[in-house]
PDB file of C-alpha atoms in Angstrom:
ATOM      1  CA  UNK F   1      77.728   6.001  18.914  1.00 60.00           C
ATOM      2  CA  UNK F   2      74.084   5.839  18.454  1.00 68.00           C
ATOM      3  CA  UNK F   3      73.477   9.025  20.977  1.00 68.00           C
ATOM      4  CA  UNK F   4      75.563  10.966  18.400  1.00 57.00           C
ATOM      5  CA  UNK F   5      73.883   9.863  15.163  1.00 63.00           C
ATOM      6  CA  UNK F   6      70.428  10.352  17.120  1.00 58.00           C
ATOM      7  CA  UNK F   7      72.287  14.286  17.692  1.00 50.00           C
ATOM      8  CA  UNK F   8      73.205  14.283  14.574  1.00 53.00           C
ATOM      9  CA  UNK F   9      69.684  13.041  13.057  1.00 52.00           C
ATOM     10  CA  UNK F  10      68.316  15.415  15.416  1.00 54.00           C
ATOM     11  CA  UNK F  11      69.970  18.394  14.150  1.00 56.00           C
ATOM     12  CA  UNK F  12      69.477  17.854  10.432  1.00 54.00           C
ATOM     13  CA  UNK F  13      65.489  17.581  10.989  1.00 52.00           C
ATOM     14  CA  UNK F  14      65.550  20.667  12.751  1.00 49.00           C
ATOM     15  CA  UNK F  15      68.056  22.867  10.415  1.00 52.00           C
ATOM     16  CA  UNK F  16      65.703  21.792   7.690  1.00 52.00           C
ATOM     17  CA  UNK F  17      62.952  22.866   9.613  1.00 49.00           C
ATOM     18  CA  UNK F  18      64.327  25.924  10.106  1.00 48.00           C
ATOM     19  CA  UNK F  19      63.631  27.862   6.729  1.00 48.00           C
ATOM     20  CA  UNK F  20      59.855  26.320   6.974  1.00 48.00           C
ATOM     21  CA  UNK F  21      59.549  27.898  10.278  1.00 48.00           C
ATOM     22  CA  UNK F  22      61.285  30.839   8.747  1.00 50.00           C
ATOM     23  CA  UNK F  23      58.753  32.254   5.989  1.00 61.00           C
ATOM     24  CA  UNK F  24      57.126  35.346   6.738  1.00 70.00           C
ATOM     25  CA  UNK F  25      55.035  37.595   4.078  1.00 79.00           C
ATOM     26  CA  UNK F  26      55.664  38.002   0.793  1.00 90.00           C
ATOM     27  CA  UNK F  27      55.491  41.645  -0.704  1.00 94.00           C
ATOM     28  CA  UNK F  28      51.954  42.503  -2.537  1.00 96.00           C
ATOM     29  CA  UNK F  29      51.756  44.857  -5.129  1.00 97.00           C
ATOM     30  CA  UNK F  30      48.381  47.139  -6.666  1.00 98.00           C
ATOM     31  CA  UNK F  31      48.886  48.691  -9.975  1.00 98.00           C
ATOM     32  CA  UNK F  32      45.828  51.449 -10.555  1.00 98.00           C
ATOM     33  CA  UNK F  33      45.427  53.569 -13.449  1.00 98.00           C
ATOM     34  CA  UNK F  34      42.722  55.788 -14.785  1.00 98.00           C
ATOM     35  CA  UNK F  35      42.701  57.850 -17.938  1.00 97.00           C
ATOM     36  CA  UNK F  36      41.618  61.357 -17.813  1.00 97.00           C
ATOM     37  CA  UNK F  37      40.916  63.771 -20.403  1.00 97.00           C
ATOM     38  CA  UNK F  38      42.509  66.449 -18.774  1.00 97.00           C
ATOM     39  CA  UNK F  39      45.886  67.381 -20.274  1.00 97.00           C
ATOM     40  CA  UNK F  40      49.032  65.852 -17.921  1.00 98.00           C
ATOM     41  CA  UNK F  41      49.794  69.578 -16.718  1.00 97.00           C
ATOM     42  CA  UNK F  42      46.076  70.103 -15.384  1.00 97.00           C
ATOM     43  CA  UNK F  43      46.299  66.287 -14.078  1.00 98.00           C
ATOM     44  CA  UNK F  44      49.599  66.855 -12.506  1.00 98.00           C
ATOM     45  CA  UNK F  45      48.698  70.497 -10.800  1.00 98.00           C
ATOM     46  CA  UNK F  46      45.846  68.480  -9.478  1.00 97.00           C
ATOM     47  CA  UNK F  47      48.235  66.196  -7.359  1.00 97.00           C
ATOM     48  CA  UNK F  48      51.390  67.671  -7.023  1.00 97.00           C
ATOM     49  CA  UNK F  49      51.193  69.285  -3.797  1.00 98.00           C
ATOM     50  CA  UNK F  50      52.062  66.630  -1.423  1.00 98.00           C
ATOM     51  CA  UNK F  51      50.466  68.221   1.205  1.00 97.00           C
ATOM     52  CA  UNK F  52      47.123  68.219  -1.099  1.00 96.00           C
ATOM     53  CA  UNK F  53      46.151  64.701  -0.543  1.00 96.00           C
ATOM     54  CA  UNK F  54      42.492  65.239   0.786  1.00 97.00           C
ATOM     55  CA  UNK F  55      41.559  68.016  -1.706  1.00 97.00           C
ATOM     56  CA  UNK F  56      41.325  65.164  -4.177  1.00 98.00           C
ATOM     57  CA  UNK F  57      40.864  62.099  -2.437  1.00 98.00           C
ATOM     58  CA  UNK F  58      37.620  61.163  -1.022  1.00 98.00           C
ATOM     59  CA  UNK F  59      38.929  59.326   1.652  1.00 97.00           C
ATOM     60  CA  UNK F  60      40.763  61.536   3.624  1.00 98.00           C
ATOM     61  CA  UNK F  61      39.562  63.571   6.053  1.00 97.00           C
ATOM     62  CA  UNK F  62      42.411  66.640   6.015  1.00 97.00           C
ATOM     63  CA  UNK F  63      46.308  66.103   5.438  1.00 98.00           C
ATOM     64  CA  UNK F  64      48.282  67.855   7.590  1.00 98.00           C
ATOM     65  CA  UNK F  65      51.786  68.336   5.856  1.00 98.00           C
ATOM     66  CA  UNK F  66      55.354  69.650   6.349  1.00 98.00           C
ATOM     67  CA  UNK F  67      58.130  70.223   4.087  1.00 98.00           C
ATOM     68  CA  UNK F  68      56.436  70.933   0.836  1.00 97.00           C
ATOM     69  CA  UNK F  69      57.648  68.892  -2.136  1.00 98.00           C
ATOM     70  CA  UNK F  70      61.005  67.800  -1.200  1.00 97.00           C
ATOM     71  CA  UNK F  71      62.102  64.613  -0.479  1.00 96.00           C
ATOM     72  CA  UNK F  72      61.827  64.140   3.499  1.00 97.00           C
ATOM     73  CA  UNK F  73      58.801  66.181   3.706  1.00 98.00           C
ATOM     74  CA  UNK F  74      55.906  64.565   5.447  1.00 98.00           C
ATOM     75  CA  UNK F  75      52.002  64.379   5.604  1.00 98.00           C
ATOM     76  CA  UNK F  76      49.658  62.701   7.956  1.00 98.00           C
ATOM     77  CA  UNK F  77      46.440  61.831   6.490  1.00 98.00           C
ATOM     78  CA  UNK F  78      43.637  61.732   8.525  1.00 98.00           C
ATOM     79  CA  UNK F  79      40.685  59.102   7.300  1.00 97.00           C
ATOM     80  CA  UNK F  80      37.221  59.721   6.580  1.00 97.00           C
ATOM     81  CA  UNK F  81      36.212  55.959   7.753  1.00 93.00           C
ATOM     82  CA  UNK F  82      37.645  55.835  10.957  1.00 95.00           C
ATOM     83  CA  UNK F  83      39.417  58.578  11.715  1.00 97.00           C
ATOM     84  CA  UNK F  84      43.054  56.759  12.024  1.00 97.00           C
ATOM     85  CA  UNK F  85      45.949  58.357  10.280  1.00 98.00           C
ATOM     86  CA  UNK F  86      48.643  56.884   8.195  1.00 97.00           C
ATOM     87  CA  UNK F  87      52.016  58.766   8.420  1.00 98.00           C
ATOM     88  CA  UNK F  88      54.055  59.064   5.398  1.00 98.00           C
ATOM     89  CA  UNK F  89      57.235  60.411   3.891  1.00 98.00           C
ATOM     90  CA  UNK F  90      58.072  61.927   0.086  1.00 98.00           C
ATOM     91  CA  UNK F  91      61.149  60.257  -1.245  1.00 98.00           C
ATOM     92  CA  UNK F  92      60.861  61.200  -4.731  1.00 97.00           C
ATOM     93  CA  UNK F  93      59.338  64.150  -6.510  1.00 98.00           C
ATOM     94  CA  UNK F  94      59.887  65.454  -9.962  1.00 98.00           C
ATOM     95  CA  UNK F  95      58.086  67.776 -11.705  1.00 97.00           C
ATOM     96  CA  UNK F  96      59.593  67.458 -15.064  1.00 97.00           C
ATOM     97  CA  UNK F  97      58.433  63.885 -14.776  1.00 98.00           C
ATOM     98  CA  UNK F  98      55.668  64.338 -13.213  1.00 98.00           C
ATOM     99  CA  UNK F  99      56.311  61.871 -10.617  1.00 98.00           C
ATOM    100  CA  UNK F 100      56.085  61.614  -6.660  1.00 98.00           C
ATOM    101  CA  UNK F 101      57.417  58.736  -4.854  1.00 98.00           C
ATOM    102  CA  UNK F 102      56.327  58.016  -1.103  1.00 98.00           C
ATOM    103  CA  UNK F 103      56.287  55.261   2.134  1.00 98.00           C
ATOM    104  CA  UNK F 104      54.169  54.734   4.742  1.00 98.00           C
ATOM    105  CA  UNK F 105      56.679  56.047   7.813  1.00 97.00           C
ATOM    106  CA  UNK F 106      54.820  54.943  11.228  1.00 92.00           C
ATOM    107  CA  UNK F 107      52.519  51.625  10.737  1.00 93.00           C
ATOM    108  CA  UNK F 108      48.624  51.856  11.713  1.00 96.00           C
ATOM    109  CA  UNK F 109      47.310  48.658  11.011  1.00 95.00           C
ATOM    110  CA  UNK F 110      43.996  50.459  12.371  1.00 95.00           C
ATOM    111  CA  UNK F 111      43.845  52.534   9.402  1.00 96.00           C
ATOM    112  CA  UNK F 112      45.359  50.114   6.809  1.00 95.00           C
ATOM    113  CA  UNK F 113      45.485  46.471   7.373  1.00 97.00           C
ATOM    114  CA  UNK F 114      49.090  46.912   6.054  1.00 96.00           C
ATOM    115  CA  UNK F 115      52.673  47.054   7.643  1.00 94.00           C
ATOM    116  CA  UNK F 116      54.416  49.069   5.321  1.00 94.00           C
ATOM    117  CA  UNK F 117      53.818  50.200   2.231  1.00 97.00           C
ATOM    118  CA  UNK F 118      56.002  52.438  -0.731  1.00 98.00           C
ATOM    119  CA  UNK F 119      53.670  53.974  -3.483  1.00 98.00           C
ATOM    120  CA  UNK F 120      54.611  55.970  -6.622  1.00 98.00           C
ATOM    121  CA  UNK F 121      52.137  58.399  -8.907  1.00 98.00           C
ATOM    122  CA  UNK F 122      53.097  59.418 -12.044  1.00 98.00           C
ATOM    123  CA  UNK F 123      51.109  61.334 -14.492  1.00 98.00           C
ATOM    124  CA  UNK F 124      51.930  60.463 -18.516  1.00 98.00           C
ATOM    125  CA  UNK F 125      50.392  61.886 -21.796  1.00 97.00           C
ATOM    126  CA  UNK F 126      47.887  59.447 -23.855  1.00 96.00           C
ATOM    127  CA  UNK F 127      46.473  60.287 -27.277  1.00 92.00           C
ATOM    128  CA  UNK F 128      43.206  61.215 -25.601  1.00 88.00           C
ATOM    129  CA  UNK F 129      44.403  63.175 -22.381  1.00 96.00           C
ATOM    130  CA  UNK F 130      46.546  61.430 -19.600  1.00 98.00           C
ATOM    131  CA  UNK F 131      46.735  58.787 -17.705  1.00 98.00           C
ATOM    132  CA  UNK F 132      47.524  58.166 -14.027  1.00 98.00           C
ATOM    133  CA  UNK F 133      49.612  55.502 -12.591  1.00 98.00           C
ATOM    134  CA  UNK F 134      49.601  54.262  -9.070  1.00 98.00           C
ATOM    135  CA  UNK F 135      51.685  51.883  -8.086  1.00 98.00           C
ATOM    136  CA  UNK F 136      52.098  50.444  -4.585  1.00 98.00           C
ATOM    137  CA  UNK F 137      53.922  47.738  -2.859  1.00 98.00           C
ATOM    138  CA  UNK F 138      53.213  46.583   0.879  1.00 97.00           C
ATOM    139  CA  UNK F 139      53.375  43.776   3.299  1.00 96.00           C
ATOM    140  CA  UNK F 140      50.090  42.990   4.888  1.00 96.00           C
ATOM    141  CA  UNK F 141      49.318  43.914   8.670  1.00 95.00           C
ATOM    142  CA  UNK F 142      50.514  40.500  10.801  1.00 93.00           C
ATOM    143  CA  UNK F 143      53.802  39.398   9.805  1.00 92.00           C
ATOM    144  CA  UNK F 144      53.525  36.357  11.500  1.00 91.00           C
ATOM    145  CA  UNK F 145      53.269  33.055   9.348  1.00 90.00           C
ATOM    146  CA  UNK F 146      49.724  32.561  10.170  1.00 91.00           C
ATOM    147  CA  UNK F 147      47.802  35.631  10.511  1.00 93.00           C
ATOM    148  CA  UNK F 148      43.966  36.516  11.347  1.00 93.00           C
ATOM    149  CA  UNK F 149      41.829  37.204   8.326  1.00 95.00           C
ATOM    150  CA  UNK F 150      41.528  41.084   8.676  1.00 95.00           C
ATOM    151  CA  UNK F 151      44.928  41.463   8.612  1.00 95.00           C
ATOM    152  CA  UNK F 152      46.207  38.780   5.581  1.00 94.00           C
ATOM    153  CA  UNK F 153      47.398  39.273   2.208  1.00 95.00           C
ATOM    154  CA  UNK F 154      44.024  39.288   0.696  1.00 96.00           C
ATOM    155  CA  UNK F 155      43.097  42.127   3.262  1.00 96.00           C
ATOM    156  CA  UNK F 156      45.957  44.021   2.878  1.00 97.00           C
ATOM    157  CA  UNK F 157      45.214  43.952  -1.038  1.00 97.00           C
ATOM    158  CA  UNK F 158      41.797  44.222  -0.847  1.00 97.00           C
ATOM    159  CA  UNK F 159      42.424  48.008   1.165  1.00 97.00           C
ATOM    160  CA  UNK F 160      45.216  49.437  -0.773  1.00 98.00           C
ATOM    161  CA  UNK F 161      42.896  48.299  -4.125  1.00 98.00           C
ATOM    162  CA  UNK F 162      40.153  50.230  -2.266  1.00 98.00           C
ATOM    163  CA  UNK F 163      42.295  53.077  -0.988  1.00 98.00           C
ATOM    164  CA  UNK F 164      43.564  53.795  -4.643  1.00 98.00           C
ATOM    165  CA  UNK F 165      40.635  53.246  -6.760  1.00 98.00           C
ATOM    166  CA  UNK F 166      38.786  55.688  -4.390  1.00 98.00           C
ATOM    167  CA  UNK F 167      41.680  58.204  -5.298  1.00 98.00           C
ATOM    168  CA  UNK F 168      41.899  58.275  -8.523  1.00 98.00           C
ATOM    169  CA  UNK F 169      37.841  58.389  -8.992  1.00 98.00           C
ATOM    170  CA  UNK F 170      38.325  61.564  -6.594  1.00 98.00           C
ATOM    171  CA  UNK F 171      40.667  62.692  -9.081  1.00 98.00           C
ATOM    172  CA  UNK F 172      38.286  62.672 -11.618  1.00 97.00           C
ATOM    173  CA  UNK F 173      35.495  63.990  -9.783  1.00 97.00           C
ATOM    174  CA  UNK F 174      38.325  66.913  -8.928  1.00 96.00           C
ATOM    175  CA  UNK F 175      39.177  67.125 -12.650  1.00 97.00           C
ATOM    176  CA  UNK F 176      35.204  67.610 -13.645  1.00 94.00           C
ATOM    177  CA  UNK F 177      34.935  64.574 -15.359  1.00 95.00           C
ATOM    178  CA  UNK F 178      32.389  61.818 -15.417  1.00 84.00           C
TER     179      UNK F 178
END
């Protein structure tokens, strides 16, 4: 009798153990914007070529793209900083809307301390011009529950922060504004 309740004892501490042990990342978000003077039609012919990338953002090196602007098409950027590329896929384009939806579709935690990521630009009409919206969501680099520094949460944030602030300033510089 007292082997099974020590089982039994045993096997409660480790099923609620379990979920602890469990926990991996949580998803991390960046929400950019920038407002432009340029009307949304100049903004938007700016960007939406999704094969276009790197004629408006510093960053990147040359884009390499196939499949123009329909969903499934796909670039690979290549980076100014260290030459790595990220892969990604277009899952959502509208040019009514003015949106383009994307994911990162081969991880390179070389070029992004990130393991995936989804991001979403969208161009919309303000009193004094437009206004671009970038939105992404991610997991950082190591999935793990206890990860190195370089490749955390607060690194993974930290670059995509980086990587879209750079963009949109591009953008602006593109647009001939100061």
């Amino acid at each position: 009798m007292i082997i099974a309740r020590t089982v039994v004892v045993i096997i409660a501490a480790l099923c609620m153990a379990l979920p602890v042990a469990a926990h991996g990342p949580t998803p991390q978000k960046v929400d950019e914007k920038i407002s432009l003077k340029a009307t949304p039609e100049a903004v938007w012919t700016a960007i939406k070529d999704f094969g276009s990338f790197a004629s408006w953002h510093p960053g990147i090196d040359k884009c390499d793209a196939t499949g123009g602007n329909a969903a499934g098409a796909t670039r690979t950027l290549t980076l100014k900083s260290n030459g790595k590329t990220l892969v990604e896929g277009l899952d959502e384009y509208s040019e009514a809307d003015k949106i383009m939806g994307y994911r990162l579709s081969a991880e390179n935690i070389e070029a992004l301390p990130v393991s995936f990521y989804s991001a979403t630009l969208k161009v919309v009409p303000v009193d004094s011009g437009s206004e671009v919206l970038w939105t992404g969501r991610f997991y950082r680099a190591d999935t793990s529950n206890f990860p190195p520094e370089n490749l955390n949460d607060e690194a993974a944030v930290k670059a995509m922060t980086s990587f879209f602030q750079e963009g949109l300033q591009g953008l602006k510089t593109k647009l001939g504004e100061k």
